[in-house]
GROMACS .gro file of C-alpha atoms in nm:
model
  439
    1UNK     CA    1  -0.028   0.016  -0.016
    2UNK     CA    2   0.071   0.346  -0.075
    3UNK     CA    3   0.058   0.721   0.093
    4UNK     CA    4  -0.220   0.871  -0.160
    5UNK     CA    5  -0.081   1.227  -0.361
    6UNK     CA    6  -0.438   1.366  -0.277
    7UNK     CA    7  -0.362   1.371   0.056
    8UNK     CA    8  -0.385   1.645   0.285
    9UNK     CA    9  -0.261   1.735   0.592
   10UNK     CA   10  -0.444   2.041   0.747
   11UNK     CA   11  -0.417   2.290   1.020
   12UNK     CA   12  -0.796   2.287   1.236
   13UNK     CA   13  -0.683   2.484   1.511
   14UNK     CA   14  -0.561   2.382   1.903
   15UNK     CA   15  -0.467   2.032   1.896
   16UNK     CA   16  -0.659   1.865   1.594
   17UNK     CA   17  -0.622   1.841   1.238
   18UNK     CA   18  -0.778   1.717   0.937
   19UNK     CA   19  -0.672   1.452   0.756
   20UNK     CA   20  -0.791   1.537   0.357
   21UNK     CA   21  -0.791   1.319   0.049
   22UNK     CA   22  -0.926   1.573  -0.252
   23UNK     CA   23  -0.989   1.264  -0.421
   24UNK     CA   24  -1.239   1.106  -0.291
   25UNK     CA   25  -1.320   1.351  -0.003
   26UNK     CA   26  -1.317   1.121   0.236
   27UNK     CA   27  -1.163   1.305   0.603
   28UNK     CA   28  -1.047   1.215   0.994
   29UNK     CA   29  -1.008   1.403   1.216
   30UNK     CA   30  -0.723   1.425   1.437
   31UNK     CA   31  -0.491   1.492   1.675
   32UNK     CA   32  -0.132   1.598   1.636
   33UNK     CA   33  -0.003   1.252   1.791
   34UNK     CA   34  -0.165   1.085   1.498
   35UNK     CA   35  -0.034   1.378   1.250
   36UNK     CA   36   0.300   1.320   1.382
   37UNK     CA   37   0.277   0.947   1.345
   38UNK     CA   38   0.155   0.965   0.956
   39UNK     CA   39   0.449   1.170   0.898
   40UNK     CA   40   0.713   0.968   1.012
   41UNK     CA   41   0.576   0.722   0.813
   42UNK     CA   42   0.584   0.931   0.480
   43UNK     CA   43   0.877   1.023   0.541
   44UNK     CA   44   1.073   0.698   0.641
   45UNK     CA   45   0.869   0.531   0.327
   46UNK     CA   46   0.730   0.306   0.588
   47UNK     CA   47   0.386   0.363   0.597
   48UNK     CA   48   0.287   0.045   0.652
   49UNK     CA   49   0.474   0.026   0.953
   50UNK     CA   50   0.191   0.175   1.089
   51UNK     CA   51  -0.035  -0.182   1.052
   52UNK     CA   52   0.162  -0.242   1.368
   53UNK     CA   53   0.234   0.067   1.529
   54UNK     CA   54  -0.174   0.155   1.530
   55UNK     CA   55  -0.404  -0.051   1.416
   56UNK     CA   56  -0.656   0.100   1.459
   57UNK     CA   57  -0.558   0.406   1.221
   58UNK     CA   58  -0.416   0.153   0.929
   59UNK     CA   59  -0.752  -0.023   0.902
   60UNK     CA   60  -0.931   0.352   0.915
   61UNK     CA   61  -0.681   0.462   0.649
   62UNK     CA   62  -0.720   0.190   0.469
   63UNK     CA   63  -1.098   0.171   0.475
   64UNK     CA   64  -1.082   0.509   0.378
   65UNK     CA   65  -0.822   0.511   0.089
   66UNK     CA   66  -0.559   0.748   0.229
   67UNK     CA   67  -0.373   0.448   0.172
   68UNK     CA   68  -0.444   0.342  -0.200
   69UNK     CA   69  -0.277  -0.005  -0.362
   70UNK     CA   70   0.097   0.042  -0.491
   71UNK     CA   71  -0.041  -0.021  -0.855
   72UNK     CA   72  -0.326   0.256  -0.877
   73UNK     CA   73  -0.210   0.552  -1.103
   74UNK     CA   74  -0.387   0.830  -0.909
   75UNK     CA   75  -0.358   1.107  -1.208
   76UNK     CA   76  -0.504   0.901  -1.452
   77UNK     CA   77  -0.784   0.869  -1.213
   78UNK     CA   78  -0.840   1.204  -1.246
   79UNK     CA   79  -0.760   1.219  -1.626
   80UNK     CA   80  -1.075   0.941  -1.605
   81UNK     CA   81  -1.359   1.166  -1.423
   82UNK     CA   82  -1.263   1.461  -1.630
   83UNK     CA   83  -1.297   1.276  -1.981
   84UNK     CA   84  -1.637   1.119  -1.786
   85UNK     CA   85  -1.754   1.466  -1.788
   86UNK     CA   86  -1.619   1.705  -2.017
   87UNK     CA   87  -1.639   1.465  -2.308
   88UNK     CA   88  -1.948   1.287  -2.280
   89UNK     CA   89  -1.906   1.003  -2.512
   90UNK     CA   90  -2.298   0.916  -2.498
   91UNK     CA   91  -2.389   1.282  -2.594
   92UNK     CA   92  -2.714   1.337  -2.332
   93UNK     CA   93  -2.620   1.690  -2.271
   94UNK     CA   94  -2.550   1.986  -2.513
   95UNK     CA   95  -2.532   2.376  -2.401
   96UNK     CA   96  -2.508   2.699  -2.600
   97UNK     CA   97  -2.449   3.005  -2.531
   98UNK     CA   98  -2.560   3.257  -2.765
   99UNK     CA   99  -2.446   3.666  -2.743
  100UNK     CA  100  -2.728   3.838  -2.940
  101UNK     CA  101  -2.554   4.117  -2.896
  102UNK     CA  102  -2.230   4.328  -2.781
  103UNK     CA  103  -2.363   4.576  -2.679
  104UNK     CA  104  -2.465   4.734  -2.326
  105UNK     CA  105  -2.699   4.944  -2.175
  106UNK     CA  106  -2.396   5.059  -1.882
  107UNK     CA  107  -2.060   5.059  -1.949
  108UNK     CA  108  -1.969   4.914  -1.589
  109UNK     CA  109  -1.580   5.055  -1.516
  110UNK     CA  110  -1.481   4.713  -1.450
  111UNK     CA  111  -1.592   4.501  -1.741
  112UNK     CA  112  -1.372   4.355  -1.924
  113UNK     CA  113  -1.585   4.283  -2.256
  114UNK     CA  114  -1.557   4.510  -2.598
  115UNK     CA  115  -1.881   4.665  -2.623
  116UNK     CA  116  -1.986   4.696  -2.956
  117UNK     CA  117  -2.235   4.964  -3.011
  118UNK     CA  118  -2.373   4.871  -3.300
  119UNK     CA  119  -2.330   4.435  -3.296
  120UNK     CA  120  -2.668   4.260  -3.334
  121UNK     CA  121  -2.699   3.896  -3.442
  122UNK     CA  122  -2.958   3.979  -3.754
  123UNK     CA  123  -3.194   3.751  -3.946
  124UNK     CA  124  -2.938   3.528  -4.123
  125UNK     CA  125  -2.722   3.433  -3.798
  126UNK     CA  126  -3.096   3.390  -3.626
  127UNK     CA  127  -3.191   3.121  -3.914
  128UNK     CA  128  -2.852   2.965  -3.852
  129UNK     CA  129  -2.867   2.881  -3.512
  130UNK     CA  130  -3.234   2.731  -3.532
  131UNK     CA  131  -3.073   2.542  -3.794
  132UNK     CA  132  -2.852   2.414  -3.551
  133UNK     CA  133  -3.018   2.362  -3.276
  134UNK     CA  134  -3.237   2.119  -3.541
  135UNK     CA  135  -2.917   1.959  -3.610
  136UNK     CA  136  -2.766   1.894  -3.291
  137UNK     CA  137  -3.111   1.658  -3.246
  138UNK     CA  138  -3.067   1.481  -3.548
  139UNK     CA  139  -2.700   1.449  -3.498
  140UNK     CA  140  -2.725   1.308  -3.128
  141UNK     CA  141  -2.984   1.000  -3.111
  142UNK     CA  142  -2.913   0.977  -2.706
  143UNK     CA  143  -2.916   1.330  -2.621
  144UNK     CA  144  -3.121   1.398  -2.319
  145UNK     CA  145  -3.082   1.747  -2.213
  146UNK     CA  146  -3.025   2.075  -2.340
  147UNK     CA  147  -2.951   2.402  -2.243
  148UNK     CA  148  -2.933   2.768  -2.366
  149UNK     CA  149  -2.750   3.042  -2.199
  150UNK     CA  150  -2.770   3.396  -2.287
  151UNK     CA  151  -2.510   3.584  -2.241
  152UNK     CA  152  -2.329   3.915  -2.391
  153UNK     CA  153  -2.305   4.224  -2.381
  154UNK     CA  154  -2.661   4.244  -2.224
  155UNK     CA  155  -2.863   4.044  -2.424
  156UNK     CA  156  -3.211   4.178  -2.341
  157UNK     CA  157  -3.148   4.479  -2.590
  158UNK     CA  158  -3.209   4.207  -2.854
  159UNK     CA  159  -3.520   4.050  -2.658
  160UNK     CA  160  -3.759   4.052  -2.913
  161UNK     CA  161  -3.553   3.983  -3.199
  162UNK     CA  162  -3.363   3.698  -3.059
  163UNK     CA  163  -3.448   3.605  -2.761
  164UNK     CA  164  -3.787   3.569  -2.716
  165UNK     CA  165  -3.773   3.367  -3.121
  166UNK     CA  166  -3.573   3.108  -2.967
  167UNK     CA  167  -3.718   3.017  -2.686
  168UNK     CA  168  -4.039   3.004  -2.802
  169UNK     CA  169  -3.908   2.783  -3.086
  170UNK     CA  170  -3.634   2.545  -2.837
  171UNK     CA  171  -3.992   2.532  -2.596
  172UNK     CA  172  -4.230   2.379  -2.878
  173UNK     CA  173  -3.936   2.174  -3.078
  174UNK     CA  174  -3.770   2.006  -2.682
  175UNK     CA  175  -4.127   1.932  -2.651
  176UNK     CA  176  -4.156   1.785  -2.964
  177UNK     CA  177  -3.937   1.556  -2.932
  178UNK     CA  178  -3.895   1.446  -2.592
  179UNK     CA  179  -3.570   1.668  -2.441
  180UNK     CA  180  -3.564   1.846  -2.143
  181UNK     CA  181  -3.505   2.226  -2.308
  182UNK     CA  182  -3.395   2.481  -1.977
  183UNK     CA  183  -3.200   2.823  -2.014
  184UNK     CA  184  -3.114   3.091  -1.806
  185UNK     CA  185  -2.982   3.439  -1.849
  186UNK     CA  186  -2.653   3.648  -1.742
  187UNK     CA  187  -2.815   3.983  -1.768
  188UNK     CA  188  -2.769   4.323  -1.586
  189UNK     CA  189  -3.174   4.280  -1.479
  190UNK     CA  190  -3.240   4.665  -1.558
  191UNK     CA  191  -3.468   4.582  -1.958
  192UNK     CA  192  -3.690   4.258  -1.729
  193UNK     CA  193  -4.055   4.406  -1.822
  194UNK     CA  194  -4.401   4.228  -1.690
  195UNK     CA  195  -4.397   4.061  -2.038
  196UNK     CA  196  -4.112   3.937  -2.094
  197UNK     CA  197  -4.197   3.756  -1.714
  198UNK     CA  198  -4.437   3.538  -1.865
  199UNK     CA  199  -4.212   3.469  -2.167
  200UNK     CA  200  -4.006   3.340  -1.885
  201UNK     CA  201  -4.234   3.175  -1.707
  202UNK     CA  202  -4.375   3.019  -2.023
  203UNK     CA  203  -4.063   2.899  -2.171
  204UNK     CA  204  -3.803   2.683  -1.927
  205UNK     CA  205  -3.636   2.968  -1.742
  206UNK     CA  206  -3.461   2.831  -1.504
  207UNK     CA  207  -3.259   3.116  -1.399
  208UNK     CA  208  -3.124   3.476  -1.402
  209UNK     CA  209  -2.727   3.610  -1.296
  210UNK     CA  210  -2.787   3.947  -1.155
  211UNK     CA  211  -2.545   4.170  -1.044
  212UNK     CA  212  -2.576   4.452  -0.754
  213UNK     CA  213  -2.219   4.738  -0.719
  214UNK     CA  214  -2.339   4.772  -0.366
  215UNK     CA  215  -2.613   4.947  -0.203
  216UNK     CA  216  -2.829   5.222  -0.424
  217UNK     CA  217  -2.596   5.551  -0.413
  218UNK     CA  218  -2.280   5.340  -0.518
  219UNK     CA  219  -2.414   5.077  -0.747
  220UNK     CA  220  -2.596   5.360  -0.954
  221UNK     CA  221  -2.281   5.490  -0.942
  222UNK     CA  222  -2.137   5.253  -1.207
  223UNK     CA  223  -2.467   5.165  -1.357
  224UNK     CA  224  -2.688   5.432  -1.438
  225UNK     CA  225  -2.833   5.518  -1.713
  226UNK     CA  226  -2.787   5.925  -1.712
  227UNK     CA  227  -2.689   6.140  -1.530
  228UNK     CA  228  -2.981   6.227  -1.359
  229UNK     CA  229  -3.117   5.821  -1.298
  230UNK     CA  230  -2.962   5.558  -1.184
  231UNK     CA  231  -3.077   5.178  -1.161
  232UNK     CA  232  -3.101   5.032  -0.860
  233UNK     CA  233  -3.434   5.052  -0.743
  234UNK     CA  234  -3.575   4.908  -1.115
  235UNK     CA  235  -3.319   4.620  -1.061
  236UNK     CA  236  -3.448   4.552  -0.704
  237UNK     CA  237  -3.792   4.552  -0.837
  238UNK     CA  238  -3.741   4.325  -1.123
  239UNK     CA  239  -3.555   4.077  -0.852
  240UNK     CA  240  -3.834   4.035  -0.679
  241UNK     CA  241  -4.086   4.045  -0.952
  242UNK     CA  242  -3.838   3.759  -1.087
  243UNK     CA  243  -3.832   3.560  -0.711
  244UNK     CA  244  -4.249   3.555  -0.690
  245UNK     CA  245  -4.338   3.452  -1.008
  246UNK     CA  246  -4.087   3.152  -0.916
  247UNK     CA  247  -3.802   3.233  -1.106
  248UNK     CA  248  -3.421   3.134  -0.945
  249UNK     CA  249  -3.200   3.463  -0.930
  250UNK     CA  250  -2.851   3.427  -0.820
  251UNK     CA  251  -2.775   3.787  -0.703
  252UNK     CA  252  -2.452   3.879  -0.725
  253UNK     CA  253  -2.309   4.122  -0.531
  254UNK     CA  254  -1.947   4.314  -0.627
  255UNK     CA  255  -1.762   4.428  -0.307
  256UNK     CA  256  -1.529   4.633  -0.339
  257UNK     CA  257  -1.350   4.869  -0.024
  258UNK     CA  258  -1.532   5.136  -0.071
  259UNK     CA  259  -1.896   4.924  -0.142
  260UNK     CA  260  -1.780   4.722   0.177
  261UNK     CA  261  -1.880   4.996   0.375
  262UNK     CA  262  -2.255   5.044   0.349
  263UNK     CA  263  -2.361   4.718   0.177
  264UNK     CA  264  -2.598   4.595   0.410
  265UNK     CA  265  -2.791   4.896   0.360
  266UNK     CA  266  -2.910   4.647   0.072
  267UNK     CA  267  -3.126   4.437   0.301
  268UNK     CA  268  -3.418   4.649   0.333
  269UNK     CA  269  -3.447   4.669   0.040
  270UNK     CA  270  -3.425   4.253   0.013
  271UNK     CA  271  -3.691   4.213   0.339
  272UNK     CA  272  -4.038   4.275   0.120
  273UNK     CA  273  -3.911   3.921  -0.050
  274UNK     CA  274  -4.205   3.701   0.178
  275UNK     CA  275  -4.029   3.436   0.358
  276UNK     CA  276  -4.224   3.153   0.108
  277UNK     CA  277  -4.027   3.290  -0.206
  278UNK     CA  278  -3.651   3.374  -0.057
  279UNK     CA  279  -3.595   2.979  -0.160
  280UNK     CA  280  -3.564   3.161  -0.540
  281UNK     CA  281  -3.322   3.413  -0.457
  282UNK     CA  282  -2.939   3.321  -0.410
  283UNK     CA  283  -2.689   3.572  -0.291
  284UNK     CA  284  -2.377   3.597  -0.393
  285UNK     CA  285  -2.035   3.795  -0.301
  286UNK     CA  286  -1.767   3.812  -0.556
  287UNK     CA  287  -1.531   4.078  -0.510
  288UNK     CA  288  -1.456   4.289  -0.795
  289UNK     CA  289  -1.153   4.115  -0.979
  290UNK     CA  290  -0.923   4.511  -0.963
  291UNK     CA  291  -0.931   4.509  -0.560
  292UNK     CA  292  -0.641   4.445  -0.520
  293UNK     CA  293  -0.699   4.459  -0.089
  294UNK     CA  294  -0.721   4.126   0.054
  295UNK     CA  295  -0.815   4.217   0.383
  296UNK     CA  296  -1.181   4.218   0.170
  297UNK     CA  297  -1.256   3.930   0.211
  298UNK     CA  298  -1.279   3.838   0.560
  299UNK     CA  299  -1.515   4.173   0.570
  300UNK     CA  300  -1.686   4.007   0.289
  301UNK     CA  301  -1.774   3.679   0.460
  302UNK     CA  302  -1.872   3.869   0.797
  303UNK     CA  303  -2.117   4.100   0.591
  304UNK     CA  304  -2.221   3.750   0.446
  305UNK     CA  305  -2.391   3.615   0.776
  306UNK     CA  306  -2.512   3.887   0.812
  307UNK     CA  307  -2.721   3.846   0.530
  308UNK     CA  308  -2.861   3.478   0.646
  309UNK     CA  309  -2.927   3.618   0.992
  310UNK     CA  310  -3.184   3.822   0.779
  311UNK     CA  311  -3.311   3.456   0.636
  312UNK     CA  312  -3.135   3.496   0.308
  313UNK     CA  313  -2.958   3.180   0.109
  314UNK     CA  314  -2.614   3.307   0.052
  315UNK     CA  315  -2.370   3.095  -0.097
  316UNK     CA  316  -2.053   2.981  -0.030
  317UNK     CA  317  -1.748   3.005  -0.159
  318UNK     CA  318  -1.359   2.867  -0.098
  319UNK     CA  319  -1.418   2.545  -0.221
  320UNK     CA  320  -1.308   2.481  -0.561
  321UNK     CA  321  -1.449   2.162  -0.687
  322UNK     CA  322  -1.414   2.188  -1.089
  323UNK     CA  323  -1.343   1.869  -1.169
  324UNK     CA  324  -1.700   1.757  -1.076
  325UNK     CA  325  -1.817   2.064  -1.147
  326UNK     CA  326  -1.659   2.185  -1.422
  327UNK     CA  327  -1.616   2.500  -1.632
  328UNK     CA  328  -1.844   2.491  -1.945
  329UNK     CA  329  -1.589   2.621  -2.185
  330UNK     CA  330  -1.408   2.228  -2.069
  331UNK     CA  331  -1.695   2.043  -2.213
  332UNK     CA  332  -1.706   1.861  -2.575
  333UNK     CA  333  -2.051   1.932  -2.567
  334UNK     CA  334  -2.086   2.319  -2.554
  335UNK     CA  335  -2.080   2.600  -2.854
  336UNK     CA  336  -2.107   3.059  -2.764
  337UNK     CA  337  -2.218   3.166  -3.055
  338UNK     CA  338  -2.139   3.458  -3.052
  339UNK     CA  339  -2.378   3.785  -3.258
  340UNK     CA  340  -2.175   3.737  -3.576
  341UNK     CA  341  -2.188   3.345  -3.605
  342UNK     CA  342  -1.804   3.340  -3.450
  343UNK     CA  343  -1.839   3.078  -3.223
  344UNK     CA  344  -1.601   3.018  -2.919
  345UNK     CA  345  -1.632   2.777  -2.562
  346UNK     CA  346  -1.475   3.035  -2.314
  347UNK     CA  347  -1.680   3.334  -2.225
  348UNK     CA  348  -1.440   3.500  -1.987
  349UNK     CA  349  -1.274   3.653  -2.245
  350UNK     CA  350  -1.283   3.888  -2.551
  351UNK     CA  351  -1.449   3.778  -2.825
  352UNK     CA  352  -1.191   3.898  -3.095
  353UNK     CA  353  -1.211   3.717  -3.425
  354UNK     CA  354  -0.824   3.604  -3.401
  355UNK     CA  355  -0.969   3.424  -3.095
  356UNK     CA  356  -1.244   3.228  -3.221
  357UNK     CA  357  -1.255   2.858  -3.262
  358UNK     CA  358  -1.535   2.802  -3.568
  359UNK     CA  359  -1.774   2.922  -3.774
  360UNK     CA  360  -2.148   2.849  -3.818
  361UNK     CA  361  -2.234   2.859  -4.162
  362UNK     CA  362  -2.608   2.900  -4.348
  363UNK     CA  363  -2.623   2.497  -4.274
  364UNK     CA  364  -2.672   2.577  -3.932
  365UNK     CA  365  -2.325   2.383  -3.869
  366UNK     CA  366  -2.020   2.472  -3.702
  367UNK     CA  367  -1.705   2.433  -3.893
  368UNK     CA  368  -1.476   2.423  -3.588
  369UNK     CA  369  -1.077   2.489  -3.654
  370UNK     CA  370  -0.769   2.331  -3.440
  371UNK     CA  371  -0.821   2.560  -3.186
  372UNK     CA  372  -1.081   2.303  -3.067
  373UNK     CA  373  -0.873   2.047  -3.001
  374UNK     CA  374  -0.575   2.177  -2.848
  375UNK     CA  375  -0.878   2.341  -2.612
  376UNK     CA  376  -0.965   1.949  -2.509
  377UNK     CA  377  -0.643   1.838  -2.484
  378UNK     CA  378  -0.442   2.088  -2.304
  379UNK     CA  379  -0.522   1.901  -1.946
  380UNK     CA  380  -0.280   1.760  -1.774
  381UNK     CA  381   0.038   1.860  -1.962
  382UNK     CA  382   0.122   2.094  -1.696
  383UNK     CA  383   0.420   1.943  -1.535
  384UNK     CA  384   0.367   2.077  -1.119
  385UNK     CA  385  -0.039   1.937  -1.216
  386UNK     CA  386   0.028   1.584  -1.186
  387UNK     CA  387   0.230   1.589  -0.830
  388UNK     CA  388   0.001   1.847  -0.671
  389UNK     CA  389  -0.220   1.725  -0.402
  390UNK     CA  390  -0.520   1.897  -0.459
  391UNK     CA  391  -0.530   1.832  -0.818
  392UNK     CA  392  -0.874   1.707  -0.831
  393UNK     CA  393  -0.980   2.060  -0.702
  394UNK     CA  394  -0.891   2.243  -0.889
  395UNK     CA  395  -0.951   2.056  -1.226
  396UNK     CA  396  -0.566   2.164  -1.322
  397UNK     CA  397  -0.733   2.517  -1.338
  398UNK     CA  398  -0.959   2.562  -1.643
  399UNK     CA  399  -0.887   2.473  -2.050
  400UNK     CA  400  -0.842   2.895  -2.155
  401UNK     CA  401  -0.631   2.938  -1.842
  402UNK     CA  402  -0.413   2.576  -1.928
  403UNK     CA  403  -0.430   2.723  -2.309
  404UNK     CA  404  -0.312   3.088  -2.229
  405UNK     CA  405  -0.051   2.888  -2.009
  406UNK     CA  406   0.084   2.644  -2.255
  407UNK     CA  407   0.442   2.529  -2.279
  408UNK     CA  408   0.524   2.681  -1.909
  409UNK     CA  409   0.494   2.553  -1.596
  410UNK     CA  410   0.225   2.738  -1.390
  411UNK     CA  411  -0.023   2.694  -1.099
  412UNK     CA  412  -0.333   2.854  -1.019
  413UNK     CA  413  -0.279   2.947  -0.680
  414UNK     CA  414   0.076   3.077  -0.806
  415UNK     CA  415   0.264   2.750  -0.592
  416UNK     CA  416   0.155   2.893  -0.259
  417UNK     CA  417   0.107   2.561  -0.106
  418UNK     CA  418  -0.036   2.785   0.223
  419UNK     CA  419  -0.295   2.855  -0.003
  420UNK     CA  420  -0.349   2.518  -0.145
  421UNK     CA  421  -0.396   2.455   0.229
  422UNK     CA  422  -0.625   2.738   0.317
  423UNK     CA  423  -0.900   2.577   0.016
  424UNK     CA  424  -0.934   2.239   0.136
  425UNK     CA  425  -0.973   2.351   0.501
  426UNK     CA  426  -1.256   2.581   0.311
  427UNK     CA  427  -1.392   2.275   0.177
  428UNK     CA  428  -1.332   2.126   0.436
  429UNK     CA  429  -1.564   2.280   0.699
  430UNK     CA  430  -1.848   2.386   0.424
  431UNK     CA  431  -1.896   2.176   0.310
  432UNK     CA  432  -1.852   1.870   0.544
  433UNK     CA  433  -1.982   1.721   0.885
  434UNK     CA  434  -1.708   1.794   1.118
  435UNK     CA  435  -1.835   1.559   1.360
  436UNK     CA  436  -1.820   1.236   1.185
  437UNK     CA  437  -1.544   1.038   1.264
  438UNK     CA  438  -1.192   1.079   1.480
  439UNK     CA  439  -0.890   0.882   1.550
   0.00000   0.00000   0.00000
C-alpha cells in the first residue's frame, strides 16, 4: 500500500488536524500525535509499519482510501473522471451560449468586455442558430438535455428580435422530441418587464444571474441610465418580481473596499420578499477582480453572515471542485455563438475574430478550427499539476488558463502551498460534517 498523493494534512485548531483526500473527499479528524505518526511513516517510507504501531489507524487509512494499492495510477483516475464528465461520449447533454449583441446599456468600469455599439444578431444568423439546434437533435440521438445560456453584452437589448423567438422555438422543438430544455440569463436585469417575465415562466427559463454593485448610491455610480437616473431601484424591483414568479435569481453582489462599507443597506430593499419566495433567491458576494486588498475577503465573510441572519440564502465560497463541477468551456458538447456567427468556448475573454474556435455556417453546422482540439487536449500537460495534492479540486485550472500558459509551468495558486491548504480547509468546513469521524 502507498500513501495517496491526494492526501492533505491541514491544521484546524488547538491540537486538531484534518486528513483530507481531494479525490475521494474522505476525511479524518486527528490530533497532533496521530499526525506525527503519519508524517513519520511518510518521511521514512514505512507507512505500512503503522499496521503494527497503530492497527486501528492503519485500518481506517485503508478503509477511507488514504492508503491505496501500489499500482494505482491516481493521476489517471482524475483524467478518467474528467473525460467522463467533460467529453460525454454518449452525448447526453448539450449547452449553447448565445450572445445576441456585444452592446450594453451600462458601461461598468471593471467590465472586461469590449462593447460594440451596433452589434446585433441579424435574421440570417437567427435562422442559422435554429438550424444548428435542429441539427444537434438529429446528430445526437441519445440527447436528453439541451440548455441555452444567454450572454453578451446585455442579451435583453435583443429580446424581441432574438431571445423570444429562440425561446419559443426551443420550447416547441424539444417538447416534440422529448428532450429536456432549459435556459438561463446573465443580465443586468434593468430591461426586464412583466411581458418578458410571463414568457420566461412559460419557456423553461430556470435562472438569472443579476448583479448589484453595492447599495443604491454606489451602485448608481457604476450602473446608470443618465446623470440623473440610476438603475438600482428598477433592478431590485425586477429581482423581486422574478422570485415571486417562481424564477430563480442568483444575485451577485460585487464588492470592493468602498462598497463593503454600506453593503448591508441592501437588506431593507430585499426584506419585502416574502419568506415563501426566498428559496428562489441566492445571494453571492464576489470581489471585483481589480480589487487588490486581501483584507476585504474577511469583511465580506462577515457581511455574508449578516445576510444569512436575515433569513437570506447566501452561497458558500472558497471550495473549488472543478473536476466534478467543471467549467462549461471545458466540455466538448458546448459552444458559444457570437452575434456574428463566430464560435468560441470561453465567455470570460474577449470575442475577437483572432481567438475564435469556429464558425456557424448557413447550414447550421459549426466549422471548428484547430483551436478546439488544442483546448480539449491541453489538460494535464502541466508538469506541476501532475504531482499536486489538490489536483482533483482545481482540475489543473480551466482550459482557458491552460491554453494561455501552454508550454510553461504554472499554478492557479501561484505555487503557494499555504493558499492551497487554506482552500482545502475551507472546503472541509463548508461542505462536510466535521463531527463524523475522529481518530
